[in-house]
Amino acid sequence: MGGTFGMRCGLPAVLLCLAALLCANLLLYLYLDALYQDTNPLSAHTQCPLRHFKVGTMTTCTPWLQCPEIRAEVRRVKLIGQGAVKKVYLSEWRGQKVALSVLSSEQYTDDFLHGLSMLRALQSTHVVTLVGECEEDGTFVTEYHPLGSALTLDATLTQDQYRWRNSWHTRLQLAIDYVAFLAYLHSSPVGIRVMCDSNDLHKTLSQFLLTSDMHLLANDLDALPEVERGQGGVKCGHHELTGDFVAPEQLWPYGEDVQFSDEAMPGYDEKTDIWKVPDVTRFLLGNVLGSDVIHFHLFQIYTECKRKEPRMRPAALEVLRVYRSVYDSMIESQSQRVRDML
């Protein structure tokens, strides 16, 4: 009798555990499904007309701010970034946090204006939102992203509020954002452009902002020369480049015995960006659970990106298709495992 009583008491507990397990699996399935659908979130760029913006808590689109409005209404709060070309200030405009970029020195006016022209021309889901500009004062205003550049990724994902996002889903999506920007840059409305401020991993990552919903936005567009077919290519600066991060064709080709000469250095094209994709991807993926599986699936495209002959490397759009395919297959595989448990 005691055994029968024990079985009766144990049965509800077992059923309760099974119900809890099913609920947990269902929640995981719903989470994965929502995550899959959120790989391309709606951007303010697609919600506003040309030369308009909407940032922060704004509910309506507003025309880009011009010189009088920037001078009168944009209030500097503190310096948050500084480079050779510009200083960046956290600022306030009508209760919204914005980033005010100010020309650092007149000797870099051309670089500053080039960056502004690229920012203006490349407004899209891949690029930070332009809020306003004033060429005569050497200033422009963009949307503020508190997490800063992609260099903060690992530190950000250790914070309590973001730790749950430290997964292969988030990190692979960031890699997709990076490659998607390259694909856009290589077929942009203003021609084929090359990311010249990418001579090492640190510099490359500093060109992108990390958004609070874990996406990358191109932000620093000061060095995007245009590739014109048949014109000898472009050169990223006038000094010799070294190291393994840059593409082989960016290195001085005539040996150590011949002194570097900018005039004698051959030009190159957008395939230099492709060479760097595997290295940037490895940083973005980190060492989270599942990253080794992703690297395995991407091994072939990594190999193709690292081909010494530039013309043999894939186009950015082809790389993007592979990355999205791997993401889709990983999501489907994980979702199927959850469905099998239900």
mmCIF file of C-alpha atoms in Angstrom:
data_model
loop_
_atom_site.group_PDB
_atom_site.id
_atom_site.type_symbol
_atom_site.label_atom_id
_atom_site.label_comp_id
_atom_site.label_asym_id
_atom_site.label_seq_id
_atom_site.Cartn_x
_atom_site.Cartn_y
_atom_site.Cartn_z
ATOM 1 C CA MET A 1 0.000 0.000 0.000
ATOM 2 C CA GLY A 2 2.839 2.350 0.866
ATOM 3 C CA GLY A 3 4.388 1.694 -2.565
ATOM 4 C CA THR A 4 1.099 2.480 -4.309
ATOM 5 C CA PHE A 5 0.760 5.698 -2.335
ATOM 6 C CA GLY A 6 4.337 6.652 -3.271
ATOM 7 C CA MET A 7 3.624 6.066 -6.950
ATOM 8 C CA ARG A 8 0.493 8.226 -6.743
ATOM 9 C CA CYS A 9 2.433 10.999 -5.077
ATOM 10 C CA GLY A 10 5.322 10.734 -7.518
ATOM 11 C CA LEU A 11 3.224 10.770 -10.670
ATOM 12 C CA PRO A 12 2.068 14.417 -10.381
ATOM 13 C CA ALA A 13 5.666 15.489 -9.728
ATOM 14 C CA VAL A 14 6.851 13.731 -12.880
ATOM 15 C CA LEU A 15 4.037 15.286 -14.909
ATOM 16 C CA LEU A 16 4.889 18.687 -13.478
ATOM 17 C CA CYS A 17 8.545 18.288 -14.495
ATOM 18 C CA LEU A 18 7.556 17.216 -17.996
ATOM 19 C CA ALA A 19 5.203 20.184 -18.303
ATOM 20 C CA ALA A 20 7.961 22.549 -17.148
ATOM 21 C CA LEU A 21 10.379 21.044 -19.679
ATOM 22 C CA LEU A 22 7.862 21.415 -22.486
ATOM 23 C CA CYS A 23 7.199 25.023 -21.519
ATOM 24 C CA ALA A 24 10.927 25.763 -21.456
ATOM 25 C CA ASN A 25 11.392 24.210 -24.882
ATOM 26 C CA LEU A 26 8.405 26.115 -26.238
ATOM 27 C CA LEU A 27 9.810 29.398 -24.945
ATOM 28 C CA LEU A 28 13.184 28.570 -26.493
ATOM 29 C CA TYR A 29 11.492 27.818 -29.813
ATOM 30 C CA LEU A 30 9.575 31.108 -29.714
ATOM 31 C CA TYR A 31 12.783 32.960 -28.840
ATOM 32 C CA LEU A 32 14.641 31.415 -31.766
ATOM 33 C CA ASP A 33 11.756 32.149 -34.085
ATOM 34 C CA ALA A 34 11.673 35.788 -32.987
ATOM 35 C CA LEU A 35 15.452 36.021 -33.272
ATOM 36 C CA TYR A 36 15.325 34.658 -36.808
ATOM 37 C CA GLN A 37 12.739 37.243 -37.809
ATOM 38 C CA ASP A 38 14.778 40.088 -36.290
ATOM 39 C CA THR A 39 17.886 39.678 -38.454
ATOM 40 C CA ASN A 40 16.935 42.776 -40.489
ATOM 41 C CA PRO A 41 15.150 45.195 -38.145
ATOM 42 C CA LEU A 42 13.260 48.182 -39.550
ATOM 43 C CA SER A 43 15.523 51.207 -39.677
ATOM 44 C CA ALA A 44 14.740 54.905 -39.455
ATOM 45 C CA HIS A 45 16.358 55.172 -42.896
ATOM 46 C CA THR A 46 13.457 53.234 -44.403
ATOM 47 C CA GLN A 47 10.871 55.218 -42.446
ATOM 48 C CA CYS A 48 11.901 58.741 -43.441
ATOM 49 C CA PRO A 49 11.999 60.539 -46.812
ATOM 50 C CA LEU A 50 15.294 61.537 -48.420
ATOM 51 C CA ARG A 51 17.248 64.156 -46.424
ATOM 52 C CA HIS A 52 15.080 63.616 -43.342
ATOM 53 C CA PHE A 53 15.816 61.886 -40.041
ATOM 54 C CA LYS A 54 14.195 60.404 -36.961
ATOM 55 C CA VAL A 55 16.268 59.458 -33.916
ATOM 56 C CA GLY A 56 15.789 58.596 -30.261
ATOM 57 C CA THR A 57 12.226 59.089 -29.085
ATOM 58 C CA MET A 58 11.138 61.098 -32.144
ATOM 59 C CA THR A 59 7.853 59.969 -33.692
ATOM 60 C CA THR A 60 7.973 62.054 -36.876
ATOM 61 C CA CYS A 61 10.642 62.687 -39.495
ATOM 62 C CA THR A 62 12.391 66.062 -39.632
ATOM 63 C CA PRO A 63 14.509 67.631 -42.429
ATOM 64 C CA TRP A 64 18.261 67.537 -41.867
ATOM 65 C CA LEU A 65 19.419 70.345 -39.601
ATOM 66 C CA GLN A 66 21.209 73.212 -41.341
ATOM 67 C CA CYS A 67 23.816 75.709 -40.088
ATOM 68 C CA PRO A 68 21.465 78.082 -38.207
ATOM 69 C CA GLU A 69 19.755 75.216 -36.364
ATOM 70 C CA ILE A 70 23.017 73.475 -35.477
ATOM 71 C CA ARG A 71 24.506 76.698 -34.144
ATOM 72 C CA ALA A 72 21.445 77.646 -32.109
ATOM 73 C CA GLU A 73 20.010 74.312 -30.951
ATOM 74 C CA VAL A 74 22.784 71.694 -30.706
ATOM 75 C CA ARG A 75 24.394 71.916 -27.258
ATOM 76 C CA ARG A 76 27.721 70.201 -26.585
ATOM 77 C CA VAL A 77 27.801 68.043 -23.456
ATOM 78 C CA LYS A 78 31.202 66.325 -23.466
ATOM 79 C CA LEU A 79 33.996 65.110 -25.723
ATOM 80 C CA ILE A 80 33.588 61.401 -26.496
ATOM 81 C CA GLY A 81 36.052 60.840 -29.332
ATOM 82 C CA GLN A 82 38.970 62.445 -31.092
ATOM 83 C CA GLY A 83 41.031 61.622 -34.169
ATOM 84 C CA ALA A 84 43.275 63.410 -36.626
ATOM 85 C CA VAL A 85 40.334 64.583 -38.736
ATOM 86 C CA LYS A 86 37.612 65.413 -36.224
ATOM 87 C CA LYS A 87 36.478 65.633 -32.618
ATOM 88 C CA VAL A 88 33.170 64.079 -31.582
ATOM 89 C CA TYR A 89 30.982 65.477 -28.817
ATOM 90 C CA LEU A 90 27.994 63.952 -27.095
ATOM 91 C CA SER A 91 25.448 66.691 -27.617
ATOM 92 C CA GLU A 92 21.768 67.483 -27.056
ATOM 93 C CA TRP A 93 19.173 68.674 -29.530
ATOM 94 C CA ARG A 94 15.586 69.231 -28.390
ATOM 95 C CA GLY A 95 15.895 66.565 -25.707
ATOM 96 C CA GLN A 96 17.545 64.016 -28.031
ATOM 97 C CA LYS A 97 21.103 62.798 -27.603
ATOM 98 C CA VAL A 98 23.144 63.293 -30.786
ATOM 99 C CA ALA A 99 26.810 63.167 -31.821
ATOM 100 C CA LEU A 100 28.369 66.409 -33.054
ATOM 101 C CA SER A 101 31.479 65.991 -35.227
ATOM 102 C CA VAL A 102 33.777 69.005 -35.503
ATOM 103 C CA LEU A 103 36.759 69.454 -37.851
ATOM 104 C CA SER A 104 39.967 69.157 -35.794
ATOM 105 C CA SER A 105 42.324 71.050 -38.071
ATOM 106 C CA GLU A 106 42.006 72.899 -41.363
ATOM 107 C CA GLN A 107 44.768 70.727 -42.845
ATOM 108 C CA TYR A 108 42.253 67.857 -42.805
ATOM 109 C CA THR A 109 39.398 69.803 -44.369
ATOM 110 C CA ASP A 110 39.405 67.663 -47.524
ATOM 111 C CA ASP A 111 39.193 64.431 -45.510
ATOM 112 C CA PHE A 112 36.425 65.863 -43.349
ATOM 113 C CA LEU A 113 34.364 67.019 -46.319
ATOM 114 C CA HIS A 114 34.931 63.697 -48.083
ATOM 115 C CA GLY A 115 33.618 61.881 -45.014
ATOM 116 C CA LEU A 116 30.589 64.162 -44.890
ATOM 117 C CA SER A 117 29.870 63.693 -48.589
ATOM 118 C CA MET A 118 30.069 59.899 -48.177
ATOM 119 C CA LEU A 119 27.820 60.017 -45.130
ATOM 120 C CA ARG A 120 25.312 62.053 -47.086
ATOM 121 C CA ALA A 121 25.447 59.858 -50.198
ATOM 122 C CA LEU A 122 25.464 56.473 -48.439
ATOM 123 C CA GLN A 123 22.526 56.993 -46.065
ATOM 124 C CA SER A 124 20.982 53.526 -45.725
ATOM 125 C CA THR A 125 20.355 50.764 -43.207
ATOM 126 C CA HIS A 126 24.130 50.131 -43.200
ATOM 127 C CA VAL A 127 25.217 53.647 -42.164
ATOM 128 C CA VAL A 128 24.681 55.835 -39.104
ATOM 129 C CA THR A 129 21.808 58.320 -39.458
ATOM 130 C CA LEU A 130 22.792 61.833 -40.515
ATOM 131 C CA VAL A 131 20.943 64.470 -38.479
ATOM 132 C CA GLY A 132 22.388 67.671 -39.927
ATOM 133 C CA GLU A 133 25.378 69.342 -41.547
ATOM 134 C CA CYS A 134 27.129 72.684 -41.753
ATOM 135 C CA GLU A 135 30.087 72.629 -44.138
ATOM 136 C CA GLU A 136 31.019 76.269 -43.556
ATOM 137 C CA ASP A 137 31.503 75.615 -39.820
ATOM 138 C CA GLY A 138 33.143 72.215 -40.323
ATOM 139 C CA THR A 139 30.447 70.355 -38.370
ATOM 140 C CA PHE A 140 27.871 67.644 -38.838
ATOM 141 C CA VAL A 141 25.470 65.833 -36.531
ATOM 142 C CA THR A 142 24.623 62.116 -36.411
ATOM 143 C CA GLU A 143 22.567 59.764 -34.283
ATOM 144 C CA TYR A 144 24.212 58.945 -30.933
ATOM 145 C CA HIS A 145 24.897 55.317 -30.039
ATOM 146 C CA PRO A 146 25.998 54.981 -26.401
ATOM 147 C CA LEU A 147 27.850 51.665 -26.791
ATOM 148 C CA GLY A 148 30.453 53.294 -29.011
ATOM 149 C CA SER A 149 32.492 51.470 -31.628
ATOM 150 C CA ALA A 150 32.627 47.745 -32.363
ATOM 151 C CA LEU A 151 35.816 47.661 -30.279
ATOM 152 C CA THR A 152 33.588 47.590 -27.181
ATOM 153 C CA LEU A 153 31.829 44.366 -28.252
ATOM 154 C CA ASP A 154 33.411 41.899 -25.817
ATOM 155 C CA ALA A 155 33.219 44.323 -22.873
ATOM 156 C CA THR A 156 29.587 45.161 -23.698
ATOM 157 C CA LEU A 157 28.524 41.519 -23.824
ATOM 158 C CA THR A 158 29.879 40.929 -20.317
ATOM 159 C CA GLN A 159 27.488 43.534 -18.889
ATOM 160 C CA ASP A 160 24.417 42.173 -17.098
ATOM 161 C CA GLN A 161 21.921 43.779 -19.469
ATOM 162 C CA TYR A 162 23.637 42.370 -22.563
ATOM 163 C CA ARG A 163 25.041 39.063 -21.309
ATOM 164 C CA TRP A 164 22.032 37.155 -22.656
ATOM 165 C CA ARG A 165 22.922 38.453 -26.127
ATOM 166 C CA ASN A 166 26.391 36.892 -25.993
ATOM 167 C CA SER A 167 25.479 34.057 -28.346
ATOM 168 C CA TRP A 168 26.399 32.835 -31.805
ATOM 169 C CA HIS A 169 23.107 34.343 -33.085
ATOM 170 C CA THR A 170 24.118 37.870 -32.087
ATOM 171 C CA ARG A 171 27.731 37.550 -33.114
ATOM 172 C CA LEU A 172 27.073 35.994 -36.521
ATOM 173 C CA GLN A 173 24.493 38.704 -37.204
ATOM 174 C CA LEU A 174 27.186 41.315 -36.501
ATOM 175 C CA ALA A 175 29.450 39.592 -39.027
ATOM 176 C CA ILE A 176 26.579 39.646 -41.518
ATOM 177 C CA ASP A 177 26.137 43.384 -40.881
ATOM 178 C CA TYR A 178 29.830 43.922 -41.604
ATOM 179 C CA VAL A 179 29.805 41.962 -44.873
ATOM 180 C CA ALA A 180 26.484 43.558 -45.894
ATOM 181 C CA PHE A 181 28.093 46.987 -45.586
ATOM 182 C CA LEU A 182 30.984 45.871 -47.795
ATOM 183 C CA ALA A 183 28.526 44.554 -50.384
ATOM 184 C CA TYR A 184 26.721 47.908 -50.319
ATOM 185 C CA LEU A 185 30.005 49.840 -50.482
ATOM 186 C CA HIS A 186 31.222 47.851 -53.491
ATOM 187 C CA SER A 187 28.080 48.667 -55.480
ATOM 188 C CA SER A 188 27.117 51.973 -53.887
ATOM 189 C CA PRO A 189 25.172 54.885 -55.431
ATOM 190 C CA VAL A 190 28.513 56.705 -55.723
ATOM 191 C CA GLY A 191 30.523 53.921 -57.326
ATOM 192 C CA ILE A 192 32.786 51.137 -56.076
ATOM 193 C CA ARG A 193 34.322 52.298 -52.834
ATOM 194 C CA VAL A 194 37.164 50.800 -50.755
ATOM 195 C CA MET A 195 37.503 50.912 -46.947
ATOM 196 C CA CYS A 196 40.936 52.476 -46.646
ATOM 197 C CA ASP A 197 40.816 53.048 -42.881
ATOM 198 C CA SER A 198 41.240 49.305 -42.357
ATOM 199 C CA ASN A 199 44.969 48.662 -42.190
ATOM 200 C CA ASP A 200 44.651 46.676 -38.950
ATOM 201 C CA LEU A 201 41.860 45.005 -36.996
ATOM 202 C CA HIS A 202 41.622 47.763 -34.370
ATOM 203 C CA LYS A 203 41.288 50.493 -37.003
ATOM 204 C CA THR A 204 38.707 48.494 -38.962
ATOM 205 C CA LEU A 205 36.494 47.894 -35.934
ATOM 206 C CA SER A 206 36.710 51.561 -34.942
ATOM 207 C CA GLN A 207 34.933 52.488 -38.187
ATOM 208 C CA PHE A 208 31.688 50.864 -36.981
ATOM 209 C CA LEU A 209 29.245 51.693 -34.204
ATOM 210 C CA LEU A 210 27.637 49.013 -32.046
ATOM 211 C CA THR A 211 23.924 49.671 -31.588
ATOM 212 C CA SER A 212 21.928 48.821 -28.464
ATOM 213 C CA ASP A 213 20.018 46.141 -30.408
ATOM 214 C CA MET A 214 23.320 44.537 -31.391
ATOM 215 C CA HIS A 215 23.882 45.602 -34.986
ATOM 216 C CA LEU A 216 26.806 47.317 -36.708
ATOM 217 C CA LEU A 217 26.544 50.679 -38.471
ATOM 218 C CA ALA A 218 29.335 52.201 -40.553
ATOM 219 C CA ASN A 219 30.225 55.520 -38.988
ATOM 220 C CA ASP A 220 33.656 56.796 -40.035
ATOM 221 C CA LEU A 221 33.633 57.339 -43.799
ATOM 222 C CA ASP A 222 36.608 59.690 -44.146
ATOM 223 C CA ALA A 223 38.637 57.372 -46.409
ATOM 224 C CA LEU A 224 36.510 55.691 -49.092
ATOM 225 C CA PRO A 225 38.274 56.221 -52.445
ATOM 226 C CA GLU A 226 36.486 55.207 -55.622
ATOM 227 C CA VAL A 227 37.695 52.393 -57.836
ATOM 228 C CA GLU A 228 37.434 53.368 -61.489
ATOM 229 C CA ARG A 229 37.984 50.363 -63.726
ATOM 230 C CA GLY A 230 40.973 50.734 -66.026
ATOM 231 C CA GLN A 231 42.421 53.650 -64.041
ATOM 232 C CA GLY A 232 45.064 51.779 -62.062
ATOM 233 C CA GLY A 233 43.122 51.274 -58.845
ATOM 234 C CA VAL A 234 43.377 53.147 -55.543
ATOM 235 C CA LYS A 235 46.007 53.460 -52.829
ATOM 236 C CA CYS A 236 45.241 53.773 -49.121
ATOM 237 C CA GLY A 237 47.519 56.622 -48.131
ATOM 238 C CA HIS A 238 50.979 57.553 -49.312
ATOM 239 C CA HIS A 239 53.041 55.457 -46.899
ATOM 240 C CA GLU A 240 54.146 51.850 -46.959
ATOM 241 C CA LEU A 241 51.725 49.351 -45.409
ATOM 242 C CA THR A 242 52.946 46.297 -43.508
ATOM 243 C CA GLY A 243 51.600 43.306 -41.615
ATOM 244 C CA ASP A 244 49.425 40.269 -42.289
ATOM 245 C CA PHE A 245 46.082 42.034 -41.907
ATOM 246 C CA VAL A 246 46.333 44.051 -45.119
ATOM 247 C CA ALA A 247 45.946 42.266 -48.443
ATOM 248 C CA PRO A 248 49.119 41.062 -50.234
ATOM 249 C CA GLU A 249 48.625 43.579 -53.060
ATOM 250 C CA GLN A 250 48.751 46.404 -50.488
ATOM 251 C CA LEU A 251 52.324 45.481 -49.564
ATOM 252 C CA TRP A 252 55.395 46.894 -51.275
ATOM 253 C CA PRO A 253 56.072 44.354 -54.054
ATOM 254 C CA TYR A 254 59.712 45.109 -54.862
ATOM 255 C CA GLY A 255 61.491 43.745 -51.800
ATOM 256 C CA GLU A 256 63.406 45.236 -48.903
ATOM 257 C CA ASP A 257 66.349 46.229 -51.081
ATOM 258 C CA VAL A 258 64.231 48.738 -53.002
ATOM 259 C CA GLN A 259 63.159 51.841 -51.093
ATOM 260 C CA PHE A 260 59.394 52.392 -50.929
ATOM 261 C CA SER A 261 58.030 54.956 -53.375
ATOM 262 C CA ASP A 262 54.413 56.034 -53.487
ATOM 263 C CA GLU A 263 54.721 56.736 -57.210
ATOM 264 C CA ALA A 264 56.015 53.217 -57.923
ATOM 265 C CA MET A 265 53.491 51.480 -55.659
ATOM 266 C CA PRO A 266 50.786 49.739 -57.758
ATOM 267 C CA GLY A 267 47.133 50.471 -57.043
ATOM 268 C CA TYR A 268 44.499 47.946 -56.018
ATOM 269 C CA ASP A 269 40.733 47.568 -55.811
ATOM 270 C CA GLU A 270 37.845 46.558 -53.504
ATOM 271 C CA LYS A 271 39.118 42.981 -53.204
ATOM 272 C CA THR A 272 41.432 44.234 -50.440
ATOM 273 C CA ASP A 273 38.323 44.463 -48.250
ATOM 274 C CA ILE A 274 37.485 40.813 -49.000
ATOM 275 C CA TRP A 275 40.908 39.627 -47.795
ATOM 276 C CA LYS A 276 40.163 41.060 -44.351
ATOM 277 C CA VAL A 277 36.697 39.507 -43.904
ATOM 278 C CA PRO A 278 37.841 36.268 -42.169
ATOM 279 C CA ASP A 279 39.944 38.152 -39.593
ATOM 280 C CA VAL A 280 37.139 40.570 -38.740
ATOM 281 C CA THR A 281 34.668 37.671 -38.569
ATOM 282 C CA ARG A 282 36.855 35.731 -36.129
ATOM 283 C CA PHE A 283 36.876 38.699 -33.766
ATOM 284 C CA LEU A 284 33.128 39.245 -34.030
ATOM 285 C CA LEU A 285 32.294 35.569 -33.426
ATOM 286 C CA GLY A 286 34.516 35.293 -30.366
ATOM 287 C CA ASN A 287 34.552 31.975 -28.498
ATOM 288 C CA VAL A 288 30.873 31.487 -27.693
ATOM 289 C CA LEU A 289 29.100 28.131 -27.924
ATOM 290 C CA GLY A 290 28.506 27.344 -31.581
ATOM 291 C CA SER A 291 31.228 29.616 -32.971
ATOM 292 C CA ASP A 292 33.421 26.616 -33.827
ATOM 293 C CA VAL A 293 30.568 25.135 -35.882
ATOM 294 C CA ILE A 294 30.158 28.443 -37.739
ATOM 295 C CA HIS A 295 33.878 28.622 -38.506
ATOM 296 C CA PHE A 296 33.651 25.078 -39.885
ATOM 297 C CA HIS A 297 30.775 26.066 -42.194
ATOM 298 C CA LEU A 298 32.642 29.212 -43.272
ATOM 299 C CA PHE A 299 35.993 27.515 -43.840
ATOM 300 C CA GLN A 300 35.591 27.329 -47.622
ATOM 301 C CA ILE A 301 34.610 30.988 -48.039
ATOM 302 C CA TYR A 302 37.462 31.979 -45.669
ATOM 303 C CA THR A 303 39.855 30.134 -47.980
ATOM 304 C CA GLU A 304 38.456 31.890 -51.035
ATOM 305 C CA CYS A 305 38.703 35.303 -49.345
ATOM 306 C CA LYS A 306 42.388 34.652 -48.608
ATOM 307 C CA ARG A 307 43.378 33.821 -52.169
ATOM 308 C CA LYS A 308 46.556 35.717 -53.031
ATOM 309 C CA GLU A 309 45.265 36.699 -56.469
ATOM 310 C CA PRO A 310 42.669 39.467 -55.898
ATOM 311 C CA ARG A 311 40.498 38.609 -58.897
ATOM 312 C CA MET A 312 40.099 35.052 -57.574
ATOM 313 C CA ARG A 313 38.482 36.252 -54.339
ATOM 314 C CA PRO A 314 34.678 36.265 -54.184
ATOM 315 C CA ALA A 315 32.639 39.438 -54.391
ATOM 316 C CA ALA A 316 31.234 40.782 -51.119
ATOM 317 C CA LEU A 317 27.716 39.882 -52.230
ATOM 318 C CA GLU A 318 28.750 36.252 -52.678
ATOM 319 C CA VAL A 319 30.310 36.213 -49.201
ATOM 320 C CA LEU A 320 27.121 37.737 -47.816
ATOM 321 C CA ARG A 321 24.991 34.989 -49.383
ATOM 322 C CA VAL A 322 27.165 32.329 -47.728
ATOM 323 C CA TYR A 323 27.006 34.044 -44.320
ATOM 324 C CA ARG A 324 23.219 34.337 -44.495
ATOM 325 C CA SER A 325 22.934 30.723 -45.610
ATOM 326 C CA VAL A 326 24.993 29.566 -42.630
ATOM 327 C CA TYR A 327 22.878 31.678 -40.286
ATOM 328 C CA ASP A 328 19.660 30.240 -41.722
ATOM 329 C CA SER A 329 20.920 26.665 -41.488
ATOM 330 C CA MET A 330 22.099 27.149 -37.887
ATOM 331 C CA ILE A 331 18.730 28.610 -36.897
ATOM 332 C CA GLU A 332 16.831 25.818 -38.658
ATOM 333 C CA SER A 333 19.005 23.146 -37.065
ATOM 334 C CA GLN A 334 18.510 24.578 -33.591
ATOM 335 C CA SER A 335 14.786 25.088 -34.131
ATOM 336 C CA GLN A 336 14.424 21.505 -35.369
ATOM 337 C CA ARG A 337 16.105 20.174 -32.220
ATOM 338 C CA VAL A 338 13.638 22.146 -30.134
ATOM 339 C CA ARG A 339 10.666 20.914 -32.169
ATOM 340 C CA ASP A 340 11.869 17.325 -31.739
ATOM 341 C CA MET A 341 11.761 17.784 -27.977
ATOM 342 C CA LEU A 342 8.166 19.066 -27.979
#
